[in-house]
């Protein structure tokens, strides 16, 4: 396991799903975790309680990242040092003709604007050698109907590369973790759909759908000192999704 003792980590959207798994893993590695949530205080409390029960340290902070002052509200509760930032919070979008202007603005506000200004606010609190980790998605390289969501994740990929170059002098690494299809609240449709699960497993080299813990383990790696020479990367964490026709190895 990574050694994150004496580190403080902010994980946005950590009340459930991938964010909860990431918060739990970083806490297990020794970090004090700031569990950000948007509105579901009960779920955020569950995340904090699970970390505490496992011997870790965490506390919850509420902020509506859709609002213009949401990031300011979040950072009113955070002080230095802030060693690790994980921009995980995200909302999904409709398809092309179902997307309204309000929805377009909301999705970009949460998925792009908030990470940008969270990083802006975090940097004065972050010691040299800190870690910034953005959670993207495989939809940046394969097509899905939810165009606006895909566009926002592409923006995070660009943000990570450019920011890594800017912050290199401070030895702050910036990496993007890009999950493939993963069991999560955003993919709740998969839970009761064995045909879809089988289809995804069939085009995945490791033969299954991802779990939140698979993503959390990758975040733990890039948050650790062992990843000190990794920056500006988009790391696909998808079990070998869609590499091509699967050809069994015959002896």
PDB file of C-alpha atoms in Angstrom:
ATOM      1  CA  UNK A   1       0.000   0.000   0.000  1.00  0.00           C
ATOM      2  CA  UNK A   2       1.035   3.595  -0.536  1.00  0.00           C
ATOM      3  CA  UNK A   3       2.252   5.532   2.479  1.00  0.00           C
ATOM      4  CA  UNK A   4       0.164   8.692   2.691  1.00  0.00           C
ATOM      5  CA  UNK A   5       0.547   9.283   6.410  1.00  0.00           C
ATOM      6  CA  UNK A   6       0.643  12.993   7.289  1.00  0.00           C
ATOM      7  CA  UNK A   7      -0.988  13.826   3.933  1.00  0.00           C
ATOM      8  CA  UNK A   8      -4.357  15.505   3.411  1.00  0.00           C
ATOM      9  CA  UNK A   9      -6.444  14.612   0.372  1.00  0.00           C
ATOM     10  CA  UNK A  10      -9.540  16.256  -1.078  1.00  0.00           C
ATOM     11  CA  UNK A  11     -11.828  13.943  -3.043  1.00  0.00           C
ATOM     12  CA  UNK A  12     -14.785  15.604  -4.744  1.00  0.00           C
ATOM     13  CA  UNK A  13     -17.995  13.676  -5.234  1.00  0.00           C
ATOM     14  CA  UNK A  14     -16.937  11.245  -2.518  1.00  0.00           C
ATOM     15  CA  UNK A  15     -20.306  10.432  -0.969  1.00  0.00           C
ATOM     16  CA  UNK A  16     -20.764   7.301  -3.088  1.00  0.00           C
ATOM     17  CA  UNK A  17     -19.547   5.308  -6.086  1.00  0.00           C
ATOM     18  CA  UNK A  18     -16.039   5.845  -7.403  1.00  0.00           C
ATOM     19  CA  UNK A  19     -15.489   8.830  -5.133  1.00  0.00           C
ATOM     20  CA  UNK A  20     -16.283   6.817  -2.029  1.00  0.00           C
ATOM     21  CA  UNK A  21     -13.940   4.017  -3.080  1.00  0.00           C
ATOM     22  CA  UNK A  22     -11.166   6.535  -3.770  1.00  0.00           C
ATOM     23  CA  UNK A  23     -11.688   8.252  -0.411  1.00  0.00           C
ATOM     24  CA  UNK A  24     -11.650   4.915   1.402  1.00  0.00           C
ATOM     25  CA  UNK A  25      -8.462   3.801  -0.325  1.00  0.00           C
ATOM     26  CA  UNK A  26      -6.559   7.042   0.314  1.00  0.00           C
ATOM     27  CA  UNK A  27      -7.644   6.916   3.959  1.00  0.00           C
ATOM     28  CA  UNK A  28      -6.469   3.304   4.184  1.00  0.00           C
ATOM     29  CA  UNK A  29      -3.120   4.533   2.844  1.00  0.00           C
ATOM     30  CA  UNK A  30      -2.948   6.935   5.791  1.00  0.00           C
ATOM     31  CA  UNK A  31      -4.248  10.227   4.393  1.00  0.00           C
ATOM     32  CA  UNK A  32      -6.749  12.454   6.139  1.00  0.00           C
ATOM     33  CA  UNK A  33      -9.526  12.665   3.572  1.00  0.00           C
ATOM     34  CA  UNK A  34     -11.843  15.602   2.943  1.00  0.00           C
ATOM     35  CA  UNK A  35     -15.042  13.995   1.673  1.00  0.00           C
ATOM     36  CA  UNK A  36     -16.757  16.513  -0.580  1.00  0.00           C
ATOM     37  CA  UNK A  37     -20.442  16.033  -1.372  1.00  0.00           C
ATOM     38  CA  UNK A  38     -23.025  18.032  -3.245  1.00  0.00           C
ATOM     39  CA  UNK A  39     -26.310  17.381  -1.465  1.00  0.00           C
ATOM     40  CA  UNK A  40     -26.523  13.861  -0.032  1.00  0.00           C
ATOM     41  CA  UNK A  41     -25.353  14.357   3.538  1.00  0.00           C
ATOM     42  CA  UNK A  42     -26.488  10.860   4.542  1.00  0.00           C
ATOM     43  CA  UNK A  43     -24.283   9.191   1.932  1.00  0.00           C
ATOM     44  CA  UNK A  44     -21.346  11.457   2.783  1.00  0.00           C
ATOM     45  CA  UNK A  45     -21.763  10.538   6.439  1.00  0.00           C
ATOM     46  CA  UNK A  46     -21.684   6.873   5.448  1.00  0.00           C
ATOM     47  CA  UNK A  47     -18.379   7.418   3.659  1.00  0.00           C
ATOM     48  CA  UNK A  48     -16.862   9.162   6.672  1.00  0.00           C
ATOM     49  CA  UNK A  49     -18.216   6.499   9.030  1.00  0.00           C
ATOM     50  CA  UNK A  50     -16.774   3.681   6.934  1.00  0.00           C
ATOM     51  CA  UNK A  51     -13.360   5.336   6.957  1.00  0.00           C
ATOM     52  CA  UNK A  52     -13.501   5.926  10.706  1.00  0.00           C
ATOM     53  CA  UNK A  53     -14.590   2.340  11.340  1.00  0.00           C
ATOM     54  CA  UNK A  54     -11.530   1.131   9.432  1.00  0.00           C
ATOM     55  CA  UNK A  55      -9.246   3.294  11.562  1.00  0.00           C
ATOM     56  CA  UNK A  56      -8.871   6.165   9.109  1.00  0.00           C
ATOM     57  CA  UNK A  57      -9.445   9.909   9.310  1.00  0.00           C
ATOM     58  CA  UNK A  58     -12.001  11.849   7.292  1.00  0.00           C
ATOM     59  CA  UNK A  59     -14.516  14.656   7.453  1.00  0.00           C
ATOM     60  CA  UNK A  60     -17.233  15.827   5.081  1.00  0.00           C
ATOM     61  CA  UNK A  61     -17.628  19.228   3.413  1.00  0.00           C
ATOM     62  CA  UNK A  62     -20.699  20.264   1.410  1.00  0.00           C
ATOM     63  CA  UNK A  63     -20.509  22.473  -1.666  1.00  0.00           C
ATOM     64  CA  UNK A  64     -22.710  22.781  -4.734  1.00  0.00           C
ATOM     65  CA  UNK A  65     -20.241  22.737  -7.615  1.00  0.00           C
ATOM     66  CA  UNK A  66     -22.961  23.808 -10.052  1.00  0.00           C
ATOM     67  CA  UNK A  67     -23.068  27.244  -8.447  1.00  0.00           C
ATOM     68  CA  UNK A  68     -20.591  30.010  -9.194  1.00  0.00           C
ATOM     69  CA  UNK A  69     -19.566  30.282  -5.534  1.00  0.00           C
ATOM     70  CA  UNK A  70     -19.449  26.542  -4.849  1.00  0.00           C
ATOM     71  CA  UNK A  71     -15.666  26.280  -4.988  1.00  0.00           C
ATOM     72  CA  UNK A  72     -15.270  29.277  -2.661  1.00  0.00           C
ATOM     73  CA  UNK A  73     -17.621  27.607  -0.185  1.00  0.00           C
ATOM     74  CA  UNK A  74     -15.644  24.376  -0.389  1.00  0.00           C
ATOM     75  CA  UNK A  75     -12.323  26.056   0.296  1.00  0.00           C
ATOM     76  CA  UNK A  76     -13.703  28.065   3.187  1.00  0.00           C
ATOM     77  CA  UNK A  77     -13.526  24.727   5.048  1.00  0.00           C
ATOM     78  CA  UNK A  78     -10.024  23.724   3.876  1.00  0.00           C
ATOM     79  CA  UNK A  79      -6.647  24.912   5.112  1.00  0.00           C
ATOM     80  CA  UNK A  80      -3.028  24.172   4.274  1.00  0.00           C
ATOM     81  CA  UNK A  81      -1.429  21.800   3.733  1.00  0.00           C
ATOM     82  CA  UNK A  82      -3.523  20.166   1.031  1.00  0.00           C
ATOM     83  CA  UNK A  83      -1.288  17.512  -0.481  1.00  0.00           C
ATOM     84  CA  UNK A  84      -3.603  15.654  -2.862  1.00  0.00           C
ATOM     85  CA  UNK A  85      -6.578  16.787  -4.947  1.00  0.00           C
ATOM     86  CA  UNK A  86      -8.798  14.261  -6.714  1.00  0.00           C
ATOM     87  CA  UNK A  87     -11.330  15.882  -9.043  1.00  0.00           C
ATOM     88  CA  UNK A  88     -13.906  13.109  -9.245  1.00  0.00           C
ATOM     89  CA  UNK A  89     -17.308  14.848  -9.033  1.00  0.00           C
ATOM     90  CA  UNK A  90     -19.218  14.675 -12.302  1.00  0.00           C
ATOM     91  CA  UNK A  91     -22.718  14.676 -13.729  1.00  0.00           C
ATOM     92  CA  UNK A  92     -23.949  12.900 -16.851  1.00  0.00           C
ATOM     93  CA  UNK A  93     -25.646  14.467 -19.862  1.00  0.00           C
ATOM     94  CA  UNK A  94     -28.449  13.766 -22.284  1.00  0.00           C
ATOM     95  CA  UNK A  95     -28.032  12.985 -25.958  1.00  0.00           C
ATOM     96  CA  UNK A  96     -27.681  15.562 -28.733  1.00  0.00           C
ATOM     97  CA  UNK A  97     -31.288  16.649 -29.287  1.00  0.00           C
ATOM     98  CA  UNK A  98     -32.355  16.236 -25.648  1.00  0.00           C
ATOM     99  CA  UNK A  99     -29.690  18.562 -24.254  1.00  0.00           C
ATOM    100  CA  UNK A 100     -30.874  22.024 -23.221  1.00  0.00           C
ATOM    101  CA  UNK A 101     -28.739  25.111 -22.733  1.00  0.00           C
ATOM    102  CA  UNK A 102     -29.248  24.866 -18.971  1.00  0.00           C
ATOM    103  CA  UNK A 103     -28.126  21.244 -18.921  1.00  0.00           C
ATOM    104  CA  UNK A 104     -25.111  22.011 -21.111  1.00  0.00           C
ATOM    105  CA  UNK A 105     -24.035  24.763 -18.714  1.00  0.00           C
ATOM    106  CA  UNK A 106     -24.661  22.573 -15.653  1.00  0.00           C
ATOM    107  CA  UNK A 107     -22.579  19.675 -16.968  1.00  0.00           C
ATOM    108  CA  UNK A 108     -19.686  21.947 -17.906  1.00  0.00           C
ATOM    109  CA  UNK A 109     -19.948  23.739 -14.551  1.00  0.00           C
ATOM    110  CA  UNK A 110     -19.539  20.554 -12.524  1.00  0.00           C
ATOM    111  CA  UNK A 111     -17.252  18.580 -14.821  1.00  0.00           C
ATOM    112  CA  UNK A 112     -14.898  21.306 -16.109  1.00  0.00           C
ATOM    113  CA  UNK A 113     -15.308  24.674 -14.400  1.00  0.00           C
ATOM    114  CA  UNK A 114     -15.234  23.243 -10.883  1.00  0.00           C
ATOM    115  CA  UNK A 115     -12.042  21.172 -11.361  1.00  0.00           C
ATOM    116  CA  UNK A 116     -10.290  24.177 -12.911  1.00  0.00           C
ATOM    117  CA  UNK A 117     -11.108  26.518 -10.042  1.00  0.00           C
ATOM    118  CA  UNK A 118     -10.571  23.820  -7.405  1.00  0.00           C
ATOM    119  CA  UNK A 119      -7.027  23.473  -8.702  1.00  0.00           C
ATOM    120  CA  UNK A 120      -6.631  27.263  -8.748  1.00  0.00           C
ATOM    121  CA  UNK A 121      -7.716  27.461  -5.093  1.00  0.00           C
ATOM    122  CA  UNK A 122      -5.733  24.382  -4.056  1.00  0.00           C
ATOM    123  CA  UNK A 123      -2.326  25.384  -5.394  1.00  0.00           C
ATOM    124  CA  UNK A 124      -1.549  28.053  -2.757  1.00  0.00           C
ATOM    125  CA  UNK A 125      -2.316  25.414  -0.103  1.00  0.00           C
ATOM    126  CA  UNK A 126      -0.364  22.605  -1.784  1.00  0.00           C
ATOM    127  CA  UNK A 127       3.247  21.896  -0.825  1.00  0.00           C
ATOM    128  CA  UNK A 128       5.800  21.263  -3.544  1.00  0.00           C
ATOM    129  CA  UNK A 129       5.604  17.621  -4.576  1.00  0.00           C
ATOM    130  CA  UNK A 130       1.815  17.517  -4.307  1.00  0.00           C
ATOM    131  CA  UNK A 131      -0.540  15.487  -6.441  1.00  0.00           C
ATOM    132  CA  UNK A 132      -3.434  16.527  -8.687  1.00  0.00           C
ATOM    133  CA  UNK A 133      -5.524  13.694 -10.119  1.00  0.00           C
ATOM    134  CA  UNK A 134      -8.450  14.221 -12.458  1.00  0.00           C
ATOM    135  CA  UNK A 135     -10.965  11.455 -13.148  1.00  0.00           C
ATOM    136  CA  UNK A 136     -11.801  11.318 -16.837  1.00  0.00           C
ATOM    137  CA  UNK A 137     -13.471   8.539 -18.847  1.00  0.00           C
ATOM    138  CA  UNK A 138     -12.920   6.195 -21.751  1.00  0.00           C
ATOM    139  CA  UNK A 139     -15.625   8.101 -23.616  1.00  0.00           C
ATOM    140  CA  UNK A 140     -12.886  10.460 -24.774  1.00  0.00           C
ATOM    141  CA  UNK A 141     -11.688   7.804 -27.233  1.00  0.00           C
ATOM    142  CA  UNK A 142     -14.822   5.796 -28.062  1.00  0.00           C
ATOM    143  CA  UNK A 143     -18.111   7.298 -29.167  1.00  0.00           C
ATOM    144  CA  UNK A 144     -21.218   7.479 -26.984  1.00  0.00           C
ATOM    145  CA  UNK A 145     -24.456   9.425 -27.552  1.00  0.00           C
ATOM    146  CA  UNK A 146     -23.984  11.613 -24.452  1.00  0.00           C
ATOM    147  CA  UNK A 147     -21.871  14.173 -26.286  1.00  0.00           C
ATOM    148  CA  UNK A 148     -21.647  16.914 -23.679  1.00  0.00           C
ATOM    149  CA  UNK A 149     -20.380  14.529 -21.003  1.00  0.00           C
ATOM    150  CA  UNK A 150     -17.734  13.239 -23.425  1.00  0.00           C
ATOM    151  CA  UNK A 151     -16.675  16.788 -24.278  1.00  0.00           C
ATOM    152  CA  UNK A 152     -16.156  17.637 -20.611  1.00  0.00           C
ATOM    153  CA  UNK A 153     -13.966  14.605 -20.053  1.00  0.00           C
ATOM    154  CA  UNK A 154     -11.886  15.524 -23.086  1.00  0.00           C
ATOM    155  CA  UNK A 155     -11.374  18.942 -21.511  1.00  0.00           C
ATOM    156  CA  UNK A 156      -9.983  17.294 -18.364  1.00  0.00           C
ATOM    157  CA  UNK A 157      -7.470  15.358 -20.443  1.00  0.00           C
ATOM    158  CA  UNK A 158      -6.221  18.608 -21.977  1.00  0.00           C
ATOM    159  CA  UNK A 159      -6.164  20.316 -18.582  1.00  0.00           C
ATOM    160  CA  UNK A 160      -3.997  17.579 -17.104  1.00  0.00           C
ATOM    161  CA  UNK A 161      -1.321  17.676 -19.790  1.00  0.00           C
ATOM    162  CA  UNK A 162      -1.035  21.454 -19.835  1.00  0.00           C
ATOM    163  CA  UNK A 163      -1.075  21.790 -16.064  1.00  0.00           C
ATOM    164  CA  UNK A 164       1.594  19.126 -15.616  1.00  0.00           C
ATOM    165  CA  UNK A 165       3.920  21.205 -17.769  1.00  0.00           C
ATOM    166  CA  UNK A 166       3.110  24.360 -15.817  1.00  0.00           C
ATOM    167  CA  UNK A 167       3.613  22.834 -12.358  1.00  0.00           C
ATOM    168  CA  UNK A 168       6.687  20.729 -13.029  1.00  0.00           C
ATOM    169  CA  UNK A 169       9.015  23.271 -11.417  1.00  0.00           C
ATOM    170  CA  UNK A 170       7.217  22.641  -8.127  1.00  0.00           C
ATOM    171  CA  UNK A 171       7.456  18.865  -8.549  1.00  0.00           C
ATOM    172  CA  UNK A 172       3.651  18.707  -8.449  1.00  0.00           C
ATOM    173  CA  UNK A 173       2.450  15.865 -10.641  1.00  0.00           C
ATOM    174  CA  UNK A 174      -0.804  16.062 -12.574  1.00  0.00           C
ATOM    175  CA  UNK A 175      -2.313  12.879 -13.947  1.00  0.00           C
ATOM    176  CA  UNK A 176      -5.643  11.817 -15.349  1.00  0.00           C
ATOM    177  CA  UNK A 177      -7.175   8.457 -14.462  1.00  0.00           C
ATOM    178  CA  UNK A 178      -9.580   7.303 -17.160  1.00  0.00           C
ATOM    179  CA  UNK A 179     -11.907   4.491 -16.059  1.00  0.00           C
ATOM    180  CA  UNK A 180     -13.533   2.132 -18.498  1.00  0.00           C
ATOM    181  CA  UNK A 181     -16.982   0.695 -17.872  1.00  0.00           C
ATOM    182  CA  UNK A 182     -17.199   0.314 -14.109  1.00  0.00           C
ATOM    183  CA  UNK A 183     -19.909  -0.749 -11.686  1.00  0.00           C
ATOM    184  CA  UNK A 184     -20.959   2.590 -10.191  1.00  0.00           C
ATOM    185  CA  UNK A 185     -24.008   4.741  -9.547  1.00  0.00           C
ATOM    186  CA  UNK A 186     -23.533   6.395 -12.937  1.00  0.00           C
ATOM    187  CA  UNK A 187     -23.686   2.940 -14.534  1.00  0.00           C
ATOM    188  CA  UNK A 188     -26.556   1.661 -12.402  1.00  0.00           C
ATOM    189  CA  UNK A 189     -28.235   0.311 -15.556  1.00  0.00           C
ATOM    190  CA  UNK A 190     -25.601  -2.447 -15.623  1.00  0.00           C
ATOM    191  CA  UNK A 191     -26.529  -4.007 -12.290  1.00  0.00           C
ATOM    192  CA  UNK A 192     -29.626  -5.820 -13.501  1.00  0.00           C
ATOM    193  CA  UNK A 193     -28.519  -6.309 -17.087  1.00  0.00           C
ATOM    194  CA  UNK A 194     -26.523  -9.539 -17.393  1.00  0.00           C
ATOM    195  CA  UNK A 195     -26.522  -9.312 -21.182  1.00  0.00           C
ATOM    196  CA  UNK A 196     -24.830  -5.910 -21.097  1.00  0.00           C
ATOM    197  CA  UNK A 197     -22.326  -7.133 -18.517  1.00  0.00           C
ATOM    198  CA  UNK A 198     -21.523 -10.141 -20.683  1.00  0.00           C
ATOM    199  CA  UNK A 199     -21.145  -7.944 -23.756  1.00  0.00           C
ATOM    200  CA  UNK A 200     -18.715  -5.587 -22.038  1.00  0.00           C
ATOM    201  CA  UNK A 201     -16.794  -8.489 -20.505  1.00  0.00           C
ATOM    202  CA  UNK A 202     -16.548 -10.052 -23.950  1.00  0.00           C
ATOM    203  CA  UNK A 203     -14.622  -7.093 -25.379  1.00  0.00           C
ATOM    204  CA  UNK A 204     -12.425  -6.620 -22.307  1.00  0.00           C
ATOM    205  CA  UNK A 205      -9.089  -8.439 -22.205  1.00  0.00           C
ATOM    206  CA  UNK A 206      -9.428  -9.283 -18.511  1.00  0.00           C
ATOM    207  CA  UNK A 207     -12.973 -10.506 -19.047  1.00  0.00           C
ATOM    208  CA  UNK A 208     -15.090  -8.527 -16.586  1.00  0.00           C
ATOM    209  CA  UNK A 209     -16.640  -5.163 -15.765  1.00  0.00           C
ATOM    210  CA  UNK A 210     -14.518  -2.909 -13.572  1.00  0.00           C
ATOM    211  CA  UNK A 211     -15.149  -2.283  -9.881  1.00  0.00           C
ATOM    212  CA  UNK A 212     -14.743   1.040  -8.037  1.00  0.00           C
ATOM    213  CA  UNK A 213     -11.810  -0.449  -6.140  1.00  0.00           C
ATOM    214  CA  UNK A 214      -9.956  -1.000  -9.431  1.00  0.00           C
ATOM    215  CA  UNK A 215     -10.073   2.736 -10.061  1.00  0.00           C
ATOM    216  CA  UNK A 216      -9.258   3.635  -6.459  1.00  0.00           C
ATOM    217  CA  UNK A 217      -6.123   1.483  -6.549  1.00  0.00           C
ATOM    218  CA  UNK A 218      -4.883   3.358  -9.624  1.00  0.00           C
ATOM    219  CA  UNK A 219      -5.538   6.694  -7.916  1.00  0.00           C
ATOM    220  CA  UNK A 220      -3.612   5.457  -4.885  1.00  0.00           C
ATOM    221  CA  UNK A 221      -0.642   4.675  -7.094  1.00  0.00           C
ATOM    222  CA  UNK A 222      -0.438   8.094  -8.754  1.00  0.00           C
ATOM    223  CA  UNK A 223      -1.007   9.782  -5.383  1.00  0.00           C
ATOM    224  CA  UNK A 224       2.004   7.993  -3.921  1.00  0.00           C
ATOM    225  CA  UNK A 225       5.702   8.809  -3.877  1.00  0.00           C
ATOM    226  CA  UNK A 226       6.264   5.854  -6.212  1.00  0.00           C
ATOM    227  CA  UNK A 227       4.630   7.899  -9.006  1.00  0.00           C
ATOM    228  CA  UNK A 228       7.010  10.833  -8.630  1.00  0.00           C
ATOM    229  CA  UNK A 229       8.224  10.441 -12.257  1.00  0.00           C
ATOM    230  CA  UNK A 230       4.751  10.118 -13.784  1.00  0.00           C
ATOM    231  CA  UNK A 231       3.050  13.337 -14.833  1.00  0.00           C
ATOM    232  CA  UNK A 232       0.939  14.639 -17.683  1.00  0.00           C
ATOM    233  CA  UNK A 233      -0.412  11.166 -18.393  1.00  0.00           C
ATOM    234  CA  UNK A 234      -3.880   9.867 -19.163  1.00  0.00           C
ATOM    235  CA  UNK A 235      -3.925   6.430 -17.553  1.00  0.00           C
ATOM    236  CA  UNK A 236      -6.554   4.107 -18.982  1.00  0.00           C
ATOM    237  CA  UNK A 237      -7.829   1.857 -16.182  1.00  0.00           C
ATOM    238  CA  UNK A 238     -10.186  -0.459 -18.021  1.00  0.00           C
ATOM    239  CA  UNK A 239      -8.928  -4.039 -17.972  1.00  0.00           C
ATOM    240  CA  UNK A 240      -7.948  -3.849 -21.630  1.00  0.00           C
ATOM    241  CA  UNK A 241     -11.256  -2.614 -22.997  1.00  0.00           C
ATOM    242  CA  UNK A 242     -11.777  -2.853 -26.752  1.00  0.00           C
ATOM    243  CA  UNK A 243      -8.214  -3.771 -27.707  1.00  0.00           C
ATOM    244  CA  UNK A 244      -9.485  -5.710 -30.700  1.00  0.00           C
ATOM    245  CA  UNK A 245     -10.862  -9.202 -31.375  1.00  0.00           C
ATOM    246  CA  UNK A 246     -10.029 -11.498 -28.477  1.00  0.00           C
ATOM    247  CA  UNK A 247      -7.923 -14.429 -29.617  1.00  0.00           C
ATOM    248  CA  UNK A 248      -7.578 -17.170 -26.978  1.00  0.00           C
ATOM    249  CA  UNK A 249      -4.078 -18.530 -26.474  1.00  0.00           C
ATOM    250  CA  UNK A 250      -3.889 -22.148 -27.619  1.00  0.00           C
ATOM    251  CA  UNK A 251      -1.165 -24.430 -26.323  1.00  0.00           C
TER     252      UNK A 251
END
